[in-house]
Every structure is written in C-alpha cells, then in structure tokens.
Short mmCIF file of C-alpha atoms and ligand atoms in Angstrom, two decimals:
data_model
loop_
_atom_site.label_atom_id
_atom_site.label_comp_id
_atom_site.label_asym_id
_atom_site.label_seq_id
_atom_site.Cartn_x
_atom_site.Cartn_y
_atom_site.Cartn_z
CA MET A 1 141.68 63.50 89.61
CA PHE A 2 138.01 63.00 88.44
CA GLU A 3 136.93 65.98 90.50
CA THR A 4 138.10 68.39 87.70
CA LEU A 5 135.48 66.53 85.30
CA VAL A 6 131.77 67.83 84.84
CA LEU A 7 129.02 65.65 82.57
CA PRO A 8 129.67 66.15 78.83
CA PRO A 9 126.24 67.20 76.84
CA PRO A 10 124.39 63.85 76.05
CA ASP A 11 124.89 62.56 72.49
CA LYS A 12 122.38 63.95 70.50
CA ILE A 13 121.66 60.57 68.39
CA LEU A 14 122.56 57.82 70.96
CA SER A 15 120.93 59.30 73.89
CA LEU A 16 117.60 58.94 72.30
CA SER A 17 118.08 55.34 72.60
CA VAL A 18 117.77 55.15 76.12
CA LEU A 19 114.89 57.86 76.53
CA TYR A 20 113.06 55.32 74.16
CA ARG A 21 113.87 52.12 75.91
CA ASN A 22 112.62 53.57 79.25
CA ASP A 23 109.30 54.61 78.03
CA PRO A 24 106.73 52.56 79.06
CA ARG A 25 104.21 53.43 76.27
CA PRO A 26 103.42 50.59 74.19
CA GLU A 27 102.64 52.83 71.20
CA LYS A 28 106.06 54.62 71.10
CA MET A 29 107.57 54.89 67.61
CA ASP A 30 111.80 54.86 67.44
CA LEU A 31 112.70 57.01 64.60
CA GLY A 32 116.11 58.18 66.30
CA VAL A 33 119.27 56.20 65.78
CA GLY A 34 120.26 55.24 62.08
CA VAL A 35 119.77 51.48 62.33
CA TYR A 36 117.57 49.42 59.78
CA LYS A 37 114.21 47.81 61.00
CA ASP A 38 112.14 45.57 59.55
CA LYS A 39 108.26 45.46 59.55
CA ALA A 40 108.12 44.02 62.69
CA GLY A 41 110.57 46.51 63.99
CA ASP A 42 113.54 44.31 64.51
CA THR A 43 117.03 44.69 63.42
CA LEU A 44 117.86 41.04 62.09
CA ILE A 45 121.38 39.49 61.52
CA MET A 46 121.22 39.34 57.65
CA LYS A 47 121.16 35.90 56.15
CA ALA A 48 124.27 35.78 54.22
CA VAL A 49 126.04 37.03 57.33
CA ARG A 50 124.39 34.60 59.59
CA GLU A 51 125.78 31.57 57.28
CA ALA A 52 129.18 33.36 57.01
CA GLU A 53 129.24 33.31 60.66
CA LYS A 54 128.60 29.70 60.88
CA ARG A 55 131.20 28.91 58.40
CA LEU A 56 133.61 31.19 60.03
CA TYR A 57 132.78 29.14 63.49
CA ASP A 58 133.24 25.97 61.73
CA SER A 59 136.66 26.77 60.27
CA GLN A 60 138.14 29.04 62.69
CA LYS A 61 141.16 27.31 64.59
CA THR A 62 142.77 30.28 66.30
CA LYS A 63 141.94 33.86 67.73
CA THR A 64 145.73 35.08 67.36
CA TYR A 65 146.12 38.59 65.98
CA VAL A 66 145.35 38.89 62.44
CA GLY A 67 147.50 42.20 61.63
CA MET A 68 147.52 45.94 61.93
CA GLY A 69 145.29 46.25 58.59
CA GLY A 70 142.93 43.76 59.64
CA ASP A 71 141.78 41.00 57.26
CA GLU A 72 143.58 41.54 53.72
CA GLY A 73 140.52 39.74 52.00
CA PHE A 74 138.01 42.02 53.57
CA ASN A 75 140.04 45.10 52.72
CA ASN A 76 140.23 43.72 49.08
CA ALA A 77 136.74 43.03 48.90
CA MET A 78 135.99 46.44 50.32
CA LEU A 79 138.14 48.17 47.47
CA LYS A 80 136.17 46.27 44.84
CA LEU A 81 132.48 47.17 46.40
CA VAL A 82 133.63 50.99 46.56
CA PHE A 83 135.08 51.31 43.00
CA GLY A 84 134.01 48.09 40.96
CA ALA A 85 134.98 44.96 40.26
CA GLY A 86 137.23 45.81 37.05
CA ALA A 87 138.83 49.14 39.10
CA ASP A 88 142.58 49.97 38.81
CA LEU A 89 143.57 49.55 42.35
CA SER A 90 147.24 50.20 41.75
CA ARG A 91 146.97 53.59 43.47
CA MET A 92 144.67 52.44 46.31
CA PHE A 93 145.04 51.47 49.64
CA ALA A 94 142.45 50.25 52.39
CA CYS A 95 142.29 48.88 55.86
CA GLN A 96 139.84 47.74 57.92
CA THR A 97 138.62 50.15 61.10
CA ALA A 98 136.67 49.82 63.95
CA GLY A 99 133.46 51.10 62.30
CA GLY A 100 132.73 53.71 60.16
CA SER A 101 133.67 56.19 63.02
CA GLY A 102 137.13 54.39 63.55
CA ALA A 103 137.61 55.11 59.77
CA LEU A 104 136.88 58.73 60.21
CA ARG A 105 138.77 59.22 63.08
CA THR A 106 142.16 57.16 61.44
CA ILE A 107 141.80 59.93 58.42
CA ALA A 108 141.69 62.63 60.50
CA ASP A 109 145.00 61.93 62.41
CA LEU A 110 146.42 60.93 59.22
CA LEU A 111 145.10 64.34 57.65
CA LYS A 112 146.39 66.32 61.08
CA ARG A 113 150.13 64.31 60.21
CA ALA A 114 149.89 65.14 56.42
CA ARG A 115 148.90 69.01 56.69
CA PRO A 116 148.34 70.07 60.39
CA ASP A 117 147.00 73.37 58.96
CA ALA A 118 144.47 72.40 56.91
CA THR A 119 140.67 73.35 57.50
CA VAL A 120 137.96 70.59 56.87
CA TRP A 121 134.71 72.12 55.40
CA LEU A 122 131.84 70.45 56.45
CA SER A 123 128.55 70.45 54.82
CA ASP A 124 125.63 72.72 56.73
CA PRO A 125 124.32 70.57 58.36
CA THR A 126 126.34 67.32 58.60
CA TRP A 127 126.37 64.20 60.89
CA ALA A 128 126.70 65.26 64.46
CA ASN A 129 129.69 63.26 65.08
CA HIS A 130 131.77 64.99 62.19
CA GLN A 131 132.73 68.10 63.60
CA PRO A 132 133.76 66.39 66.94
CA ILE A 133 135.92 63.89 65.45
CA LEU A 134 137.61 66.29 63.40
CA THR A 135 138.30 68.67 66.25
CA ALA A 136 139.66 65.58 68.59
CA ALA A 137 142.13 64.83 66.09
CA GLY A 138 143.15 68.99 65.83
CA LEU A 139 142.05 69.67 62.71
CA LYS A 140 140.20 72.98 62.31
CA THR A 141 136.70 72.88 60.56
CA ALA A 142 134.43 75.29 58.28
CA ILE A 143 131.12 75.04 57.06
CA TYR A 144 130.02 75.33 53.30
CA PRO A 145 125.95 75.73 52.53
CA TYR A 146 124.39 72.64 51.63
CA PHE A 147 120.91 72.06 52.56
CA ASP A 148 117.71 74.34 51.89
CA ALA A 149 115.27 73.89 54.40
CA ALA A 150 112.75 75.81 52.65
CA THR A 151 112.87 73.61 49.39
CA GLY A 152 114.10 70.11 50.80
CA LEU A 153 116.83 70.34 48.17
CA VAL A 154 120.51 70.86 48.08
CA LYS A 155 121.52 74.77 47.62
CA PHE A 156 124.21 73.75 44.91
CA GLU A 157 125.41 77.12 43.66
CA ALA A 158 125.99 78.21 47.28
CA MET A 159 127.29 75.02 48.17
CA LEU A 160 130.05 75.76 45.15
CA GLU A 161 130.40 79.44 46.28
CA GLY A 162 131.15 78.82 49.77
CA LEU A 163 133.82 76.19 48.72
CA ARG A 164 135.40 78.84 46.80
CA SER A 165 136.67 80.37 50.04
CA ALA A 166 138.49 77.31 50.99
CA LYS A 167 142.11 77.70 50.75
CA PRO A 168 144.33 75.29 48.43
CA GLY A 169 145.44 72.31 50.59
CA ASP A 170 142.16 72.34 52.70
CA VAL A 171 140.11 69.22 52.79
CA VAL A 172 136.19 68.78 51.79
CA LEU A 173 134.07 66.34 53.43
CA LEU A 174 131.43 65.11 51.04
CA HIS A 175 128.57 62.32 51.66
CA GLY A 176 129.09 59.86 48.98
CA CYS A 177 125.49 59.14 49.07
CA CYS A 178 122.44 59.17 51.28
CA HIS A 179 123.28 62.65 53.27
CA ASN A 180 123.05 62.13 56.94
CA PRO A 181 121.14 64.13 58.42
CA THR A 182 118.91 65.51 55.33
CA GLY A 183 118.53 62.99 52.86
CA ALA A 184 119.12 65.46 50.00
CA ASN A 185 121.84 64.51 47.69
CA LEU A 186 123.72 65.97 44.72
CA THR A 187 122.77 64.76 41.21
CA LEU A 188 125.63 62.84 39.46
CA GLU A 189 125.48 65.48 37.11
CA GLN A 190 126.05 68.35 39.96
CA TRP A 191 129.14 65.92 41.02
CA GLY A 192 131.04 66.81 37.89
CA PRO A 193 131.41 70.30 38.74
CA VAL A 194 132.45 69.75 42.46
CA ALA A 195 135.07 67.39 41.12
CA ASP A 196 136.29 70.31 38.57
CA LEU A 197 136.19 72.73 41.63
CA LEU A 198 138.06 70.25 43.87
CA VAL A 199 141.06 70.10 41.29
CA GLU A 200 140.98 73.76 40.37
CA ARG A 201 141.25 74.89 43.76
CA ASP A 202 143.28 71.97 44.91
CA LEU A 203 141.16 70.89 47.68
CA PHE A 204 141.38 67.20 48.90
CA PRO A 205 138.29 65.14 48.93
CA PHE A 206 137.36 63.21 52.19
CA VAL A 207 134.16 61.04 51.14
CA ASP A 208 131.92 59.60 54.13
CA LEU A 209 130.45 56.24 52.41
CA ALA A 210 128.39 54.96 55.59
CA TYR A 211 125.34 54.04 53.36
CA GLN A 212 126.40 52.42 50.33
CA GLY A 213 123.20 50.30 48.85
CA PHE A 214 120.78 52.29 50.88
CA GLY A 215 120.11 55.03 48.58
CA ASP A 216 119.71 53.93 44.72
CA GLY A 217 121.74 50.82 44.86
CA LEU A 218 124.92 49.50 45.65
CA GLU A 219 126.64 50.51 42.32
CA GLU A 220 124.87 53.91 42.03
CA ASP A 221 125.80 55.03 45.38
CA ALA A 222 129.37 54.61 44.52
CA ALA A 223 128.99 56.52 41.51
CA SER A 224 130.17 59.96 42.75
CA THR A 225 133.00 58.30 44.62
CA ARG A 226 134.08 56.81 41.15
CA LEU A 227 133.42 59.95 39.62
CA LEU A 228 135.69 61.75 41.99
CA ALA A 229 138.57 59.06 41.55
CA SER A 230 138.51 59.31 38.14
CA ARG A 231 138.98 63.05 38.26
CA VAL A 232 141.04 63.99 41.19
CA PRO A 233 144.80 63.41 42.21
CA GLU A 234 144.11 61.94 45.53
CA MET A 235 141.26 61.17 47.95
CA ALA A 236 140.26 59.45 51.23
CA ILE A 237 137.03 57.60 52.12
CA ALA A 238 135.79 56.21 55.21
CA THR A 239 133.28 53.42 54.53
CA SER A 240 131.22 51.17 56.92
CA CYS A 241 129.50 47.82 57.17
CA SER A 242 127.40 48.66 60.03
CA LYS A 243 124.11 49.39 57.79
CA ASN A 244 124.70 47.54 54.43
CA PHE A 245 125.70 44.69 56.35
CA SER A 246 123.64 44.96 59.47
CA VAL A 247 126.73 44.27 61.76
CA TYR A 248 126.28 47.33 63.61
CA ARG A 249 127.79 46.40 67.26
CA ASP A 250 130.57 44.53 65.72
CA ARG A 251 132.21 47.86 64.39
CA VAL A 252 133.24 47.12 60.61
CA GLY A 253 134.55 49.78 58.37
CA ALA A 254 137.26 50.76 56.39
CA VAL A 255 140.15 53.38 55.41
CA ILE A 256 140.23 53.49 51.65
CA LEU A 257 143.07 55.96 50.43
CA MET A 258 143.92 57.15 46.76
CA GLY A 259 147.38 58.42 46.23
CA LYS A 260 148.95 59.99 43.38
CA ASP A 261 150.75 56.96 42.70
CA ALA A 262 151.46 53.41 43.91
CA ASP A 263 154.53 54.55 46.06
CA SER A 264 152.80 57.63 47.63
CA VAL A 265 149.90 55.59 48.96
CA LYS A 266 152.24 52.87 50.33
CA ILE A 267 153.80 55.47 52.60
CA ALA A 268 150.02 56.91 53.06
CA GLY A 269 148.74 53.70 54.01
CA ALA A 270 151.30 52.70 56.46
CA GLN A 271 151.16 56.22 58.29
CA ALA A 272 147.12 55.14 58.40
CA LEU A 273 148.35 51.94 60.09
CA SER A 274 150.39 53.90 62.68
CA VAL A 275 147.43 56.05 63.14
CA THR A 276 145.34 52.81 64.18
CA ARG A 277 148.17 51.37 65.98
CA VAL A 278 147.99 54.14 68.89
CA LEU A 279 144.27 54.56 68.47
CA TYR A 280 143.05 50.80 69.36
CA SER A 281 145.99 48.70 67.84
CA MET A 282 143.80 46.46 65.70
CA PRO A 283 140.57 46.33 64.27
CA PRO A 284 137.94 43.76 65.83
CA ASP A 285 137.82 40.63 63.43
CA HIS A 286 134.43 38.86 63.56
CA ALA A 287 132.26 40.56 61.64
CA ALA A 288 134.95 41.53 58.94
CA ALA A 289 135.76 38.05 58.43
CA ALA A 290 132.01 37.45 57.90
CA VAL A 291 131.87 40.13 55.35
CA ARG A 292 134.89 38.58 53.62
CA ILE A 293 133.06 35.28 53.42
CA VAL A 294 129.90 36.98 51.86
CA LEU A 295 131.85 39.00 49.48
CA GLU A 296 134.09 36.19 48.31
CA ASP A 297 131.54 33.70 47.82
CA ASP A 298 129.37 34.14 44.65
CA THR A 299 126.13 32.62 46.10
CA LEU A 300 126.54 34.39 49.56
CA GLN A 301 127.27 37.69 47.83
CA ALA A 302 124.14 37.19 45.63
CA GLU A 303 122.06 36.46 48.79
CA TRP A 304 123.41 39.68 50.52
CA LYS A 305 122.61 41.78 47.50
CA ALA A 306 119.14 40.85 47.39
CA GLU A 307 118.42 41.20 51.06
CA LEU A 308 119.89 45.02 50.86
CA GLU A 309 117.89 45.68 47.78
CA GLU A 310 115.04 44.30 49.81
CA MET A 311 115.73 46.75 52.41
CA ARG A 312 116.29 49.59 50.22
CA LEU A 313 113.10 49.26 48.31
CA ARG A 314 111.41 48.94 51.55
CA MET A 315 112.73 52.27 52.77
CA LEU A 316 111.69 53.62 49.51
CA ASN A 317 108.37 52.61 50.00
CA LEU A 318 107.88 54.10 53.21
CA ARG A 319 109.13 57.50 52.06
CA LYS A 320 106.51 57.42 49.19
CA GLY A 321 103.68 56.52 52.00
CA PHE A 322 104.68 58.97 54.47
CA ALA A 323 104.95 61.50 51.90
CA ASP A 324 101.30 60.37 50.93
CA ALA A 325 100.03 60.66 54.37
CA LEU A 326 101.52 63.85 55.14
CA ARG A 327 100.02 65.42 52.10
CA GLN A 328 96.80 64.10 52.85
CA GLN A 329 96.68 65.51 56.39
CA THR A 330 98.19 68.60 55.60
CA ASN A 331 96.50 69.30 52.21
CA SER A 332 99.66 70.53 50.89
CA ALA A 333 103.00 69.40 49.09
CA ARG A 334 104.85 70.80 51.69
CA PHE A 335 106.55 67.09 52.74
CA ASP A 336 106.65 65.58 49.12
CA PHE A 337 110.68 66.08 49.40
CA ILE A 338 110.82 62.96 51.64
CA ALA A 339 109.68 61.05 48.60
CA GLU A 340 112.56 62.34 46.88
CA HIS A 341 115.18 62.23 49.27
CA ARG A 342 117.39 59.08 49.79
CA GLY A 343 118.96 56.97 52.25
CA MET A 344 117.94 56.43 55.90
CA PHE A 345 116.99 59.73 56.74
CA SER A 346 115.11 63.24 56.04
CA ARG A 347 114.40 65.93 58.26
CA LEU A 348 111.13 67.22 58.59
CA GLY A 349 111.92 70.76 59.34
CA LEU A 350 110.07 71.01 62.70
CA THR A 351 111.73 73.26 65.64
CA GLU A 352 113.42 71.30 68.62
CA ALA A 353 110.48 72.53 70.48
CA GLN A 354 108.21 70.45 68.21
CA VAL A 355 110.09 67.48 68.10
CA ASN A 356 109.89 67.38 71.96
CA ARG A 357 106.00 67.86 71.73
CA LEU A 358 106.07 64.54 69.40
CA ARG A 359 108.23 62.65 72.03
CA ASP A 360 106.52 63.77 74.87
CA GLU A 361 102.73 63.81 73.72
CA PHE A 362 102.86 60.86 71.13
CA GLY A 363 105.74 58.83 72.36
CA ILE A 364 107.53 59.76 68.77
CA TYR A 365 111.24 59.90 69.15
CA MET A 366 113.25 61.71 66.62
CA VAL A 367 116.69 63.45 66.70
CA GLY A 368 116.02 67.21 67.96
CA ASP A 369 116.86 68.75 64.51
CA SER A 370 113.60 66.55 63.46
CA ARG A 371 115.83 64.22 61.49
CA PHE A 372 113.97 60.60 61.21
CA ASN A 373 114.88 57.33 60.45
CA VAL A 374 112.87 56.20 57.43
CA ALA A 375 113.48 52.43 58.51
CA GLY A 376 111.74 53.07 61.86
CA LEU A 377 108.46 53.87 60.22
CA LYS A 378 105.67 51.38 60.09
CA GLU A 379 103.56 50.78 57.31
CA ASP A 380 100.32 50.41 59.10
CA ARG A 381 101.22 53.68 61.33
CA LEU A 382 102.17 56.17 58.58
CA GLU A 383 98.68 58.05 58.94
CA GLU A 384 98.98 58.16 62.77
CA LEU A 385 102.36 59.46 62.45
CA ALA A 386 101.34 62.06 59.94
CA LYS A 387 98.26 63.31 62.27
CA ALA A 388 101.05 63.71 65.27
CA VAL A 389 103.14 65.62 62.92
CA VAL A 390 100.43 68.02 61.86
CA ALA A 391 99.16 68.33 65.52
CA VAL A 392 102.45 69.78 66.50
CA LEU A 393 102.87 71.99 63.55
C1 LIG S 401 123.28 57.66 63.12
O1 LIG S 401 123.63 58.83 62.44
O2 LIG S 401 122.19 57.55 63.62
C2 LIG S 401 124.19 56.62 63.15
O3 LIG S 401 125.15 56.62 62.49
C3 LIG S 401 124.71 56.24 64.50
C4 LIG S 401 125.27 56.92 64.98
O4 LIG S 401 126.29 56.32 65.50
O5 LIG S 401 125.24 58.38 65.09
#
C-alpha cells in the first residue's frame, strides 16, 4: 500500500516552526507562523478565556456529544460578533467548526455540492492553504490581481478588471480584513464597488474572516463583511477564534451562511452539517464553550475586548517601529508601507534567496515569500532586524 506514496512538499508555513525549534542559536527570531506573541515572546492564554475555562471545569458534568453544529450558544455569539449586536439574523446560519480551516473546507465542500462547476477566484497572493483546501474539495480555482509589490498597495482597478472575467455563478474568496499574507487591505470605500460588481456579475462572496480584531478593531474589521451582507443576496463566511481568542490548538472556528431567505439558508445549513458529519462528525467542544462563556458574560467580554485591543495596538506600534527602523537603515521610504498595513502580516518584498540568508546567517525565520509575523517582532530588536534586512538586500 504505502510504497506508492512519496513525501509531500513540507508545509510552507508550519514547517518553519520545526526548523526554528531545532535552531540552537539563542538570538534566533521567529517571524513565521501566525501566532500572537507578547513582549516576552510568549503566547499566553487570554485572561477571560482562562476564567471561562475555570468556570467550565467547575460546571461541566458530562462529556457527552453536544450536537452536529457544536455549541448553539457559541454559534449565536459568533453571529453577533460578525454582524453586530442588533443585526437581523433571520437569513443567517452558523455552525461551529474545527478551526478556521475546518470552516473553509466545510464551505468548499458545500459549494461543490451546490455548484460543482463553479470556479473560486483567489487574490494574488492569498493564504498558502486556500488553494489546496479548495482543490481538495474538487473545486476549480483562478486568480485575480490584488497586491502591487512595488507600492505595497492593493491594485484595485486591476482587481475589479480581473473579477470581471469571472463567469456568473463563480465564487470570489475575499479576506474580510487583515489580508494574509500581504497586510494590504481594501478601504471601506473600495468594498462598495466590489459589492456592486459581485451583484452585477452574479458572483458569490466567500469571506475569510480569520483575523477579526487584529486590524482596525473588532467592529471595524467586520465592516466589510457587514457591507457585503447588506448588498448581496447570499454569502458564506469562514471565521476563526484561533487568533482573536488565542485558542489555536483547540481548533475553534465557524461557518456562517447568509441565504436569500430563511428557508433556503435552513437547507444550506443542514447541508453544511452533513458535510462536517463526513469530514469529522462533530467539532471539538472545549474552547468553543469557553468562547461562548466569555461572549455571554458582560464582564468577561469586556475583559477579552480590552486584552485583544492591547494586542492589536501593540502590533500597530511594532509596525511603526519596524518601518522607522528600516527607514533609518535604508535612508529611504521603501518600507513605509509596513506602518500602513493592518493585521498580523506584511511582506518585505525579498527574494526567497534573501529570506534564506536571513535564516541561515541571522537566525531570522519568515515565510519564503518574505511574509513576516508582526507579533513575532520584539520592541528592543527592531534596529537589529532592520540591519539584517539591509544586509541581505
Ligand atoms: C498562518 O497563516 O501563519 C496561520 O494561519 C497558521 C496556519 O495555519 O498557516
């Protein structure tokens, strides 16, 4: 059996963690996988989540199955988080998934059932796992222009032009905020014409909202998704609690569907659950229950929001500090875009050979496309990092 198999290529992002861990150099710097780290370099459990876990431990009497869609309280709380407290949820469905990737794969399988010939359009570039997930679900993919490496901005006109060649019924995967890997995002004004184009060309929006709260704020980061929801007839959203609740390993995310009406979304939701039933039967419970406890308790929710905001502001400061350090070292504005970008990542615009030199000569780890994790930066090592970048330019 297994003799027919060959080794797959290593995962471009996750394999970096292993390389980093095995690097004996004490001065090494991990800017690879998208995990938030504090000043000390630790990824701590958030205080409100910790408290919710204690309450869960004290009150939970059984580990019996919760149900196909996971924790209903969690699902309702996620709908409110994405659409806002007073939103009309009558055409919405949500189910808990095994992380954001579980949500992406569930939606991909659902799309394959609903419209097997649809092509899913992906931004150039996009998260390294998007295309493999969609292909694994049997969907075709195509690419629309997005990032202008020369300016660090979104090529907005080219993006619209590229999407005009999608055929009616196709799907467009959009990053709701904090574009991964570039950090370059559409302005809210630009989302309007995108919504117009989706409606005009009968394209289905598939929003990846894995970083809500890491860009401009919890509400601000959901604004594009809310704008789309107010304009398009139907949409799908994959969201994740990995980053904003810092529950990475526990795998908590959600599929959110918006249908033309309550009846159609009911059917679509039931189909989504029959997808997850064959993928992994039911989602893991623990951290989803903790997230539900946080979101249902005003005090814990306020504590969580404050801690998340602290993380977001720290990333913004690191962006500014790193852009400043690079301005000083290069005597140019070449890297100023880093301060303008939002979210966990930006790309330095280095070649793979330069990225490899950073790793080999300086112990600095980033993804091969020169994507770096802003939260991996250290306040007191920005100058040193900027010098290393200049050394490989
Ligand atoms: C990332 O992009 O680094 C994270 O989303 C982690 C992952 O699974 O790739």
